[in-house]
XYZ file of C-alpha atoms in Angstrom:
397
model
C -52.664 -11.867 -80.514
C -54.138 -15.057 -79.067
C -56.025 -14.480 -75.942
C -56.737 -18.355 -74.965
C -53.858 -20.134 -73.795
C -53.924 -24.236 -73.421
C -52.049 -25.592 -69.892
C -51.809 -28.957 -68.476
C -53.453 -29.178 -64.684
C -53.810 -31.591 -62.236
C -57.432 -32.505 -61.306
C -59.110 -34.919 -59.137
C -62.111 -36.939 -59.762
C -64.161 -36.539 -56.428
C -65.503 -40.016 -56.676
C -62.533 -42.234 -57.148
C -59.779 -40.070 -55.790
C -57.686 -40.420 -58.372
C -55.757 -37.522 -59.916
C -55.378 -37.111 -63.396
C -53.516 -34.064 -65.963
C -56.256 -32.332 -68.623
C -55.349 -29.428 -70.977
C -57.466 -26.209 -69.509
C -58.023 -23.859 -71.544
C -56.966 -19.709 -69.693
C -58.628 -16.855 -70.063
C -55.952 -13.927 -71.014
C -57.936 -10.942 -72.385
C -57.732 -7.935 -70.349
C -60.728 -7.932 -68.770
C -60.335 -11.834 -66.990
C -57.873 -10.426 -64.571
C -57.894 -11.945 -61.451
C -58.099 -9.555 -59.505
C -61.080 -7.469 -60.350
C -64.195 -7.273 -58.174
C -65.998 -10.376 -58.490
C -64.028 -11.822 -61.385
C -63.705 -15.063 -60.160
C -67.515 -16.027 -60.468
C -66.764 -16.129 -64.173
C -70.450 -15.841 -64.700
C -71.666 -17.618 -62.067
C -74.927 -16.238 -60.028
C -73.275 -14.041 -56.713
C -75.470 -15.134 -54.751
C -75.945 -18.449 -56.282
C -74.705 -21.089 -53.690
C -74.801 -19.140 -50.357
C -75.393 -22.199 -47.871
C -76.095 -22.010 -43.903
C -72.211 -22.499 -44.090
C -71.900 -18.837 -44.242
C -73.416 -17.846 -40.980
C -70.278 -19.549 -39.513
C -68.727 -16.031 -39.972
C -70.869 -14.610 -37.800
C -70.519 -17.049 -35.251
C -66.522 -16.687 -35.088
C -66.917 -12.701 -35.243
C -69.643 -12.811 -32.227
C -67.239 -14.831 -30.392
C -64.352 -12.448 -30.617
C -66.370 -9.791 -28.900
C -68.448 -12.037 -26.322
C -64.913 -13.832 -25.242
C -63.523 -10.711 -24.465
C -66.152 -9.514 -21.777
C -65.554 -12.889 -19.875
C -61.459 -12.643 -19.656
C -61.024 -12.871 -15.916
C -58.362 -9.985 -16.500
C -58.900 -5.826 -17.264
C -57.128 -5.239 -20.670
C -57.305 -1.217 -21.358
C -58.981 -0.609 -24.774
C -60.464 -4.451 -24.813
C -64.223 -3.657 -23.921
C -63.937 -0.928 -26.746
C -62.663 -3.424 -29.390
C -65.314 -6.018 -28.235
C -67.839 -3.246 -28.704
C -66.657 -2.433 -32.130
C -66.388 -6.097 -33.401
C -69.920 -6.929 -32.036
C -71.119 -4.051 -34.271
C -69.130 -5.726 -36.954
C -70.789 -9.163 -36.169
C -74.592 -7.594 -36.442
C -73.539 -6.030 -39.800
C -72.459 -9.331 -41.051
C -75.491 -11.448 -39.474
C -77.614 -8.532 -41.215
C -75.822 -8.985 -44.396
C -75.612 -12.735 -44.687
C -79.295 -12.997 -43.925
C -79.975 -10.999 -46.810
C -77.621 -12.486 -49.144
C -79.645 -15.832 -48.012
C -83.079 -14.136 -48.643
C -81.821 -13.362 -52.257
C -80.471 -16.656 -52.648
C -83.847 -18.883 -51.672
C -85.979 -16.044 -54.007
C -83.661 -16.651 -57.005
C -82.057 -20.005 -56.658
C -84.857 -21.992 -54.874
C -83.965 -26.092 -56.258
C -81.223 -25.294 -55.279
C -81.681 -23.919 -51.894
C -83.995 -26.130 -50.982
C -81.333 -29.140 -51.530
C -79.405 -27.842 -48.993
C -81.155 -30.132 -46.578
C -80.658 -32.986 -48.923
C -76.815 -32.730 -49.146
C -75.322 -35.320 -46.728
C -72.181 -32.506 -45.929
C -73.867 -28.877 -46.182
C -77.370 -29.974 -44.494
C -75.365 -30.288 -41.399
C -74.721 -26.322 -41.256
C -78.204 -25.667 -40.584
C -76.750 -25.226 -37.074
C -74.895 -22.264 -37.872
C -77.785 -19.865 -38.352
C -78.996 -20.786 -35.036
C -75.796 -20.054 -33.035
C -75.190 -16.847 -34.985
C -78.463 -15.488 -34.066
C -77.471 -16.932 -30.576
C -74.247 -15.287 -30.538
C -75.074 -11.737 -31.580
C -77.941 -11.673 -29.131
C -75.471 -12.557 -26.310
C -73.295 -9.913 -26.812
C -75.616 -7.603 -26.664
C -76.312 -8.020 -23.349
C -72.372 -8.720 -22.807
C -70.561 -5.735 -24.514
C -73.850 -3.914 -26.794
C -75.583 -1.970 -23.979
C -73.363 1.210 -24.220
C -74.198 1.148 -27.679
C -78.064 0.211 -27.899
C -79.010 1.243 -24.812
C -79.808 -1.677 -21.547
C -83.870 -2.069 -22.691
C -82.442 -2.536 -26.504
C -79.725 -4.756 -25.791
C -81.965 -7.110 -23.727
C -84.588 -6.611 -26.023
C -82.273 -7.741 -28.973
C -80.648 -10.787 -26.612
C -84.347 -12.287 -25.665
C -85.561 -11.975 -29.513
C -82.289 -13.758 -31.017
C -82.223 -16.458 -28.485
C -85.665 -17.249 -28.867
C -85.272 -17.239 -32.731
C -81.840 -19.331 -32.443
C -83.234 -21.679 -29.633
C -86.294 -22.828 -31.744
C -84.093 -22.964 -35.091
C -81.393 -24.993 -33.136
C -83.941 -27.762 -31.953
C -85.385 -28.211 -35.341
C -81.791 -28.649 -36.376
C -80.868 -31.071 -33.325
C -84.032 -33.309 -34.619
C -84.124 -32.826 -38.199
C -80.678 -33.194 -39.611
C -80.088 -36.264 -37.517
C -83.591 -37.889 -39.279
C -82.409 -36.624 -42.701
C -79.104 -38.431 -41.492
C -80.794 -41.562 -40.565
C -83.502 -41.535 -43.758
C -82.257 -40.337 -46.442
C -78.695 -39.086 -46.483
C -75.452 -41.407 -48.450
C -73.540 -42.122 -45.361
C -70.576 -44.266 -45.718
C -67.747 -45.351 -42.961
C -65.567 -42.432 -43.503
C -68.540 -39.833 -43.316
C -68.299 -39.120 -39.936
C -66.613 -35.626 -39.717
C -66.732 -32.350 -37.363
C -69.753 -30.705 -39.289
C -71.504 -33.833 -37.890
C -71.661 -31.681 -34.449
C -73.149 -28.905 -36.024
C -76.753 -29.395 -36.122
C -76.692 -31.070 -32.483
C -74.327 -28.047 -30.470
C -77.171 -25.341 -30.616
C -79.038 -26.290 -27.724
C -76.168 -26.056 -25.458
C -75.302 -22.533 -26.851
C -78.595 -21.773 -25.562
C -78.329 -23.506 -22.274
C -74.664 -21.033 -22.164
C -76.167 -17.419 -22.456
C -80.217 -18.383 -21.598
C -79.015 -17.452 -18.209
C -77.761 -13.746 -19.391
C -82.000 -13.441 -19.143
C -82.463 -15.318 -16.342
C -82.235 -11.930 -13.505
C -85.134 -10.314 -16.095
C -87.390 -12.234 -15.633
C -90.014 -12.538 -12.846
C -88.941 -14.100 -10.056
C -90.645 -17.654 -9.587
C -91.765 -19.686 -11.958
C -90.930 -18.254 -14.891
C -87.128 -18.026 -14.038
C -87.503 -22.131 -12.825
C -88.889 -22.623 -16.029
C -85.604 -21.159 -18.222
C -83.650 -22.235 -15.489
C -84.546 -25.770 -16.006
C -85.211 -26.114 -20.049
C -81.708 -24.406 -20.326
C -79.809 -27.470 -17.912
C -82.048 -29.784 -20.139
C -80.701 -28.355 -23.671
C -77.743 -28.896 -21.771
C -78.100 -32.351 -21.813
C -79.409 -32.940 -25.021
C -76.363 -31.733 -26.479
C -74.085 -33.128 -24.285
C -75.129 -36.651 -24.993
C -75.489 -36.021 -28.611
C -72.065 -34.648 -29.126
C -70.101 -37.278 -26.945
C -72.114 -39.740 -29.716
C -71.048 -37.834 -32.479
C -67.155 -37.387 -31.031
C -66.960 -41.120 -30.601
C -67.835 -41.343 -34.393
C -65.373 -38.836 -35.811
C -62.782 -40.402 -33.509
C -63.347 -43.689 -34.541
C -63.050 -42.213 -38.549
C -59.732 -40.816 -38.169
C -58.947 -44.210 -36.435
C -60.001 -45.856 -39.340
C -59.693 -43.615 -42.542
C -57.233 -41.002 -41.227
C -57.976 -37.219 -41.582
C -59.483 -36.797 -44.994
C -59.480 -34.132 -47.232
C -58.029 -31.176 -46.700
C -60.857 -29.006 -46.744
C -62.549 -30.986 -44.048
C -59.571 -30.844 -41.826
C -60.311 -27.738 -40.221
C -63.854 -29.012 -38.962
C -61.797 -31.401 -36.289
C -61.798 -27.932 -34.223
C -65.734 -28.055 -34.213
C -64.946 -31.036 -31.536
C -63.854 -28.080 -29.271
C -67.218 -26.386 -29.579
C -69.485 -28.708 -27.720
C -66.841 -29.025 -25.316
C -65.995 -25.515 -24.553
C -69.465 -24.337 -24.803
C -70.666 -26.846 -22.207
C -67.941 -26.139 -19.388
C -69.040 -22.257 -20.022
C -72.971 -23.266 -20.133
C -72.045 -25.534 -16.394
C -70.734 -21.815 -14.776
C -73.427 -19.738 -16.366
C -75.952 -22.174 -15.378
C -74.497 -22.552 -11.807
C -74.446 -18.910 -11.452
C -78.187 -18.585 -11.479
C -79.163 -21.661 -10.187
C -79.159 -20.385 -6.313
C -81.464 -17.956 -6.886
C -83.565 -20.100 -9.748
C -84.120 -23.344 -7.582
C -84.941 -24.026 -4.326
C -82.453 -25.334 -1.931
C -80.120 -27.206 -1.943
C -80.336 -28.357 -5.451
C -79.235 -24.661 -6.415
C -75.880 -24.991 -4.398
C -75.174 -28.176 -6.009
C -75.402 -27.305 -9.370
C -73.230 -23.790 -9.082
C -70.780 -26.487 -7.723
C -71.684 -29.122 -10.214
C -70.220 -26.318 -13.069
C -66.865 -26.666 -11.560
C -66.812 -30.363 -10.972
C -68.125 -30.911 -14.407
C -65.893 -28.227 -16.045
C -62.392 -29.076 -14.914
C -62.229 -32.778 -16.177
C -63.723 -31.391 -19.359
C -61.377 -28.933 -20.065
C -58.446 -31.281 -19.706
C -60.410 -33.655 -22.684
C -60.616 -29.865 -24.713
C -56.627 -29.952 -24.182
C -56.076 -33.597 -25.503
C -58.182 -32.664 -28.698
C -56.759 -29.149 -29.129
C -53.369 -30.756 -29.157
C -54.494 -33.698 -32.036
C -56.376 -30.938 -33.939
C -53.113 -28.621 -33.916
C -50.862 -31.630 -34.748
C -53.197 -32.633 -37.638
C -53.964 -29.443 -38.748
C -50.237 -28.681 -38.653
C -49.552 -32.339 -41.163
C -52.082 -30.863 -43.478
C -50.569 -27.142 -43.658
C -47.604 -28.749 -44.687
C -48.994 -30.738 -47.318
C -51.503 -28.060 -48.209
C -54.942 -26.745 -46.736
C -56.625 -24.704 -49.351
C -59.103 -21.791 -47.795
C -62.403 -22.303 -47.381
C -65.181 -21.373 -45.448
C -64.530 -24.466 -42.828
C -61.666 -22.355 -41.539
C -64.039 -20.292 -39.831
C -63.797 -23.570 -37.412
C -60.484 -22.049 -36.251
C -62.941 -19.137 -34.505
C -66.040 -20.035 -32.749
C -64.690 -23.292 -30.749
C -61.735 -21.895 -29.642
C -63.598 -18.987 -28.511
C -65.987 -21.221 -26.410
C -62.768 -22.921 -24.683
C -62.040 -19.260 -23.955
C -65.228 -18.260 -22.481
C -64.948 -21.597 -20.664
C -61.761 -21.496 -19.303
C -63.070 -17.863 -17.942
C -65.689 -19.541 -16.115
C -63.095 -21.773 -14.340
C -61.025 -19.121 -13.620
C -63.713 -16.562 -12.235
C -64.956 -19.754 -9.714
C -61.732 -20.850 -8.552
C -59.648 -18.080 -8.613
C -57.132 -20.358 -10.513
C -54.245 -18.088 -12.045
C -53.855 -21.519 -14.365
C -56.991 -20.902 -15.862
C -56.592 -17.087 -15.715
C -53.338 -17.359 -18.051
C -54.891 -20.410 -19.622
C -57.862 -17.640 -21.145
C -55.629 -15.577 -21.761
C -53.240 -17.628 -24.345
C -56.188 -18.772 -25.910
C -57.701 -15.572 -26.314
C -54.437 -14.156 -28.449
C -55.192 -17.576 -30.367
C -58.643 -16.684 -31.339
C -57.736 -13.362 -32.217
C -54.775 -14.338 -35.043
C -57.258 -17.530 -36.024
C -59.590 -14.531 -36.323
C -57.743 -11.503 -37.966
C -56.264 -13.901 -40.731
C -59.597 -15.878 -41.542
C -62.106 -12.492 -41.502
C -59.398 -11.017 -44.214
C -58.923 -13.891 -46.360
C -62.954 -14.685 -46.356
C -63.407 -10.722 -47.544
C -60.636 -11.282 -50.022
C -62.529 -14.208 -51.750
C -65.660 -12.684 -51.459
C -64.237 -9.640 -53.275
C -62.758 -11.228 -55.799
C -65.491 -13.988 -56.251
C -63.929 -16.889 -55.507
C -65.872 -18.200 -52.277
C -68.978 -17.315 -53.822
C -68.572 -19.909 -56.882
C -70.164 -23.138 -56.996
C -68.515 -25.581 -55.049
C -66.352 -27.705 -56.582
């Protein structure tokens, strides 16, 4: 009995766009089935092509945990599910920094061309805002489990680690951008925010260490290089927005694949209105009068007209995103976009609720919240599906 059978299949050529049927050739003998563990590498190295990409998992898992401690609402059972999925999100930072480590020692050309890619070079931000991430919810929801001196201890190390990673990113990509990289018109594309939004995750939980550390200079000093990471990002990302709006203006959404990164536009956003509370929350005590007043209400002045820019592009990225379901969205790794920026509006939209006492905003957190969580639930399975079976861990295509 034969075990090759010949099929015709639709493939497109990445360069021109054009699609075109080839006879493939299909594995059939027992031991090909689909759905063993790992046999859909078909060979391949495991831990061949794991980019800065895959910290993105960790970022959306973090999220899911620290988003919870800010809801301006009790929820019985909620803390205890934040705890448990922050675990989960230092497991996985743990586990994708290894599967890194093995990649660079065994696959160093092409590790080291990560950088050199004009699409995965611009995930070098991820790393930095997992490392961010974990290290705020430790101090957030970890301290029952690690102990205060621990959790703090964890938060100071991971945001020092992610806040010097995420400037090299903010300078380097861009250069690499400018130098070196194949840009064309329609390049432009959420991942462009990437390497630029790390600063103003650590201007959003450097405060969380603000209250331990000595009074004086040295909390002026975080006070003041958080509200400036603040505005590095800030002004890089509304440069960067303009771009990706004026390329689906232009050349319309793209590929499918790439469609999910549109919600990346609701990182910068969300993260800043949540970095403007956290940031006016310590600045009374951090600066001297009355400039510390006028930032806590500088949060809230900024914040509100920002949100209600995070609900025009929620609604284009859920109408486009919607077109493209239809039409069909394969998985990939850039669905983990559905997690972390939505989970920054979240912790944002807290922040306006907690300094107005605006029910709006209170339900407003809320709805979002139940968002993240099904954006959440159905990404984490289907990325441990693939990885089981092999399939994310192939080259890409």
């Amino acid at each position: 009995m034969t075990t090759w059978e010949t099929h015709e299949s639709v493939e497109t050529d990445h360069v021109t766009g054009m699609r075109s049927e080839r006879p493939r050739r299909v594995d059939r003998r027992p031991d090909a089935r689909r759905g063993g563990f790992l046999a859909g590498l078909e060979g391949q190295p495991a831990f061949g092509f794991i980019g800065p990409n895959w910290f993105a998992s960790v970022m959306g898992t973090g999220i899911v945990a620290n988003a919870a401690a800010t809801l301006p609402i009790g929820v019985p059972g909620l803390l205890v599910f934040a705890r448990m999925v922050w675990v989960l999100a230092v497991v996985l930072l743990a586990a994708v920094v290894v599967a890194t480590t093995l990649h660079w020692r065994g696959h160093r050309v092409t590790a080291r061309g990560h950088l050199d890619d004009p699409v995965m070079s611009h995930f070098y931000g991820a790393p930095a805002m997992a490392l961010m991430t974990v290290g705020a919810g430790a101090v957030l929801v970890g301290e029952p489990v690690v102990g205060r001196d621990v959790a703090i201890g964890m938060d100071a190390v991971l945001w020092t680690a992610g806040t010097v990673l995420g400037l090299w990113t903010a300078v380097a990509v861009p250069y690499k951008t400018f130098t070196t990289h194949d840009v064309q018109e329609d390049s432009a594309f959420g991942g462009w925010l990437m390497p630029v939004v790390p600063p103003m995750v650590s201007a959003a939980t450097g405060p969380l260490l603000i209250p331990h550390l000595p009074a004086g200079q040295w909390q002026l000093t975080m006070q003041l290089l958080c509200t400036v990471m603040f505005g590095l990002t800030l002004l890089a990302s509304l440069i960067v927005i303009a771009l990706i709006w004026g390329r689906l203006a232009r050349h319309g959404a793209g590929a499918a694949a790439t469609v999910p990164t549109l919600w990346i536009v609701l990182g910068p956003l969300g993260q800043s209105i949540t970095a403007g509370h956290t940031l006016g929350a310590t600045a009374p005590d951090a600066l001297p009068a009355p400039y510390g007043t006028a930032f806590e209400a500088a949060g809230l002045v900024y914040g509100v007209p920002v949100w209600g820019f995070a609900l025009l592009w929620l609604a284009l990225a859920i109408a486009i995103t919607a077109r493209t379901v239809r039409e069909g969205m394969p998985f990939a790794l850039t669905w983990w976009s559905f997690t972390f920026p939505v989970g920054t509006v979240v912790t944002g939209t807290s922040g306006l609720a907690a300094a107005t006492g605006a029910h709006l905003f209170t339900a407003a957190a809320v709805v979002f919240y139940v968002g993240l969580l099904a954006a959440w639930a159905v990404v984490a399975v289907r990325t441990a599906h693939g990885v089981y079976r092999g399939h994310l861990l192939r080259a890409p295509a």
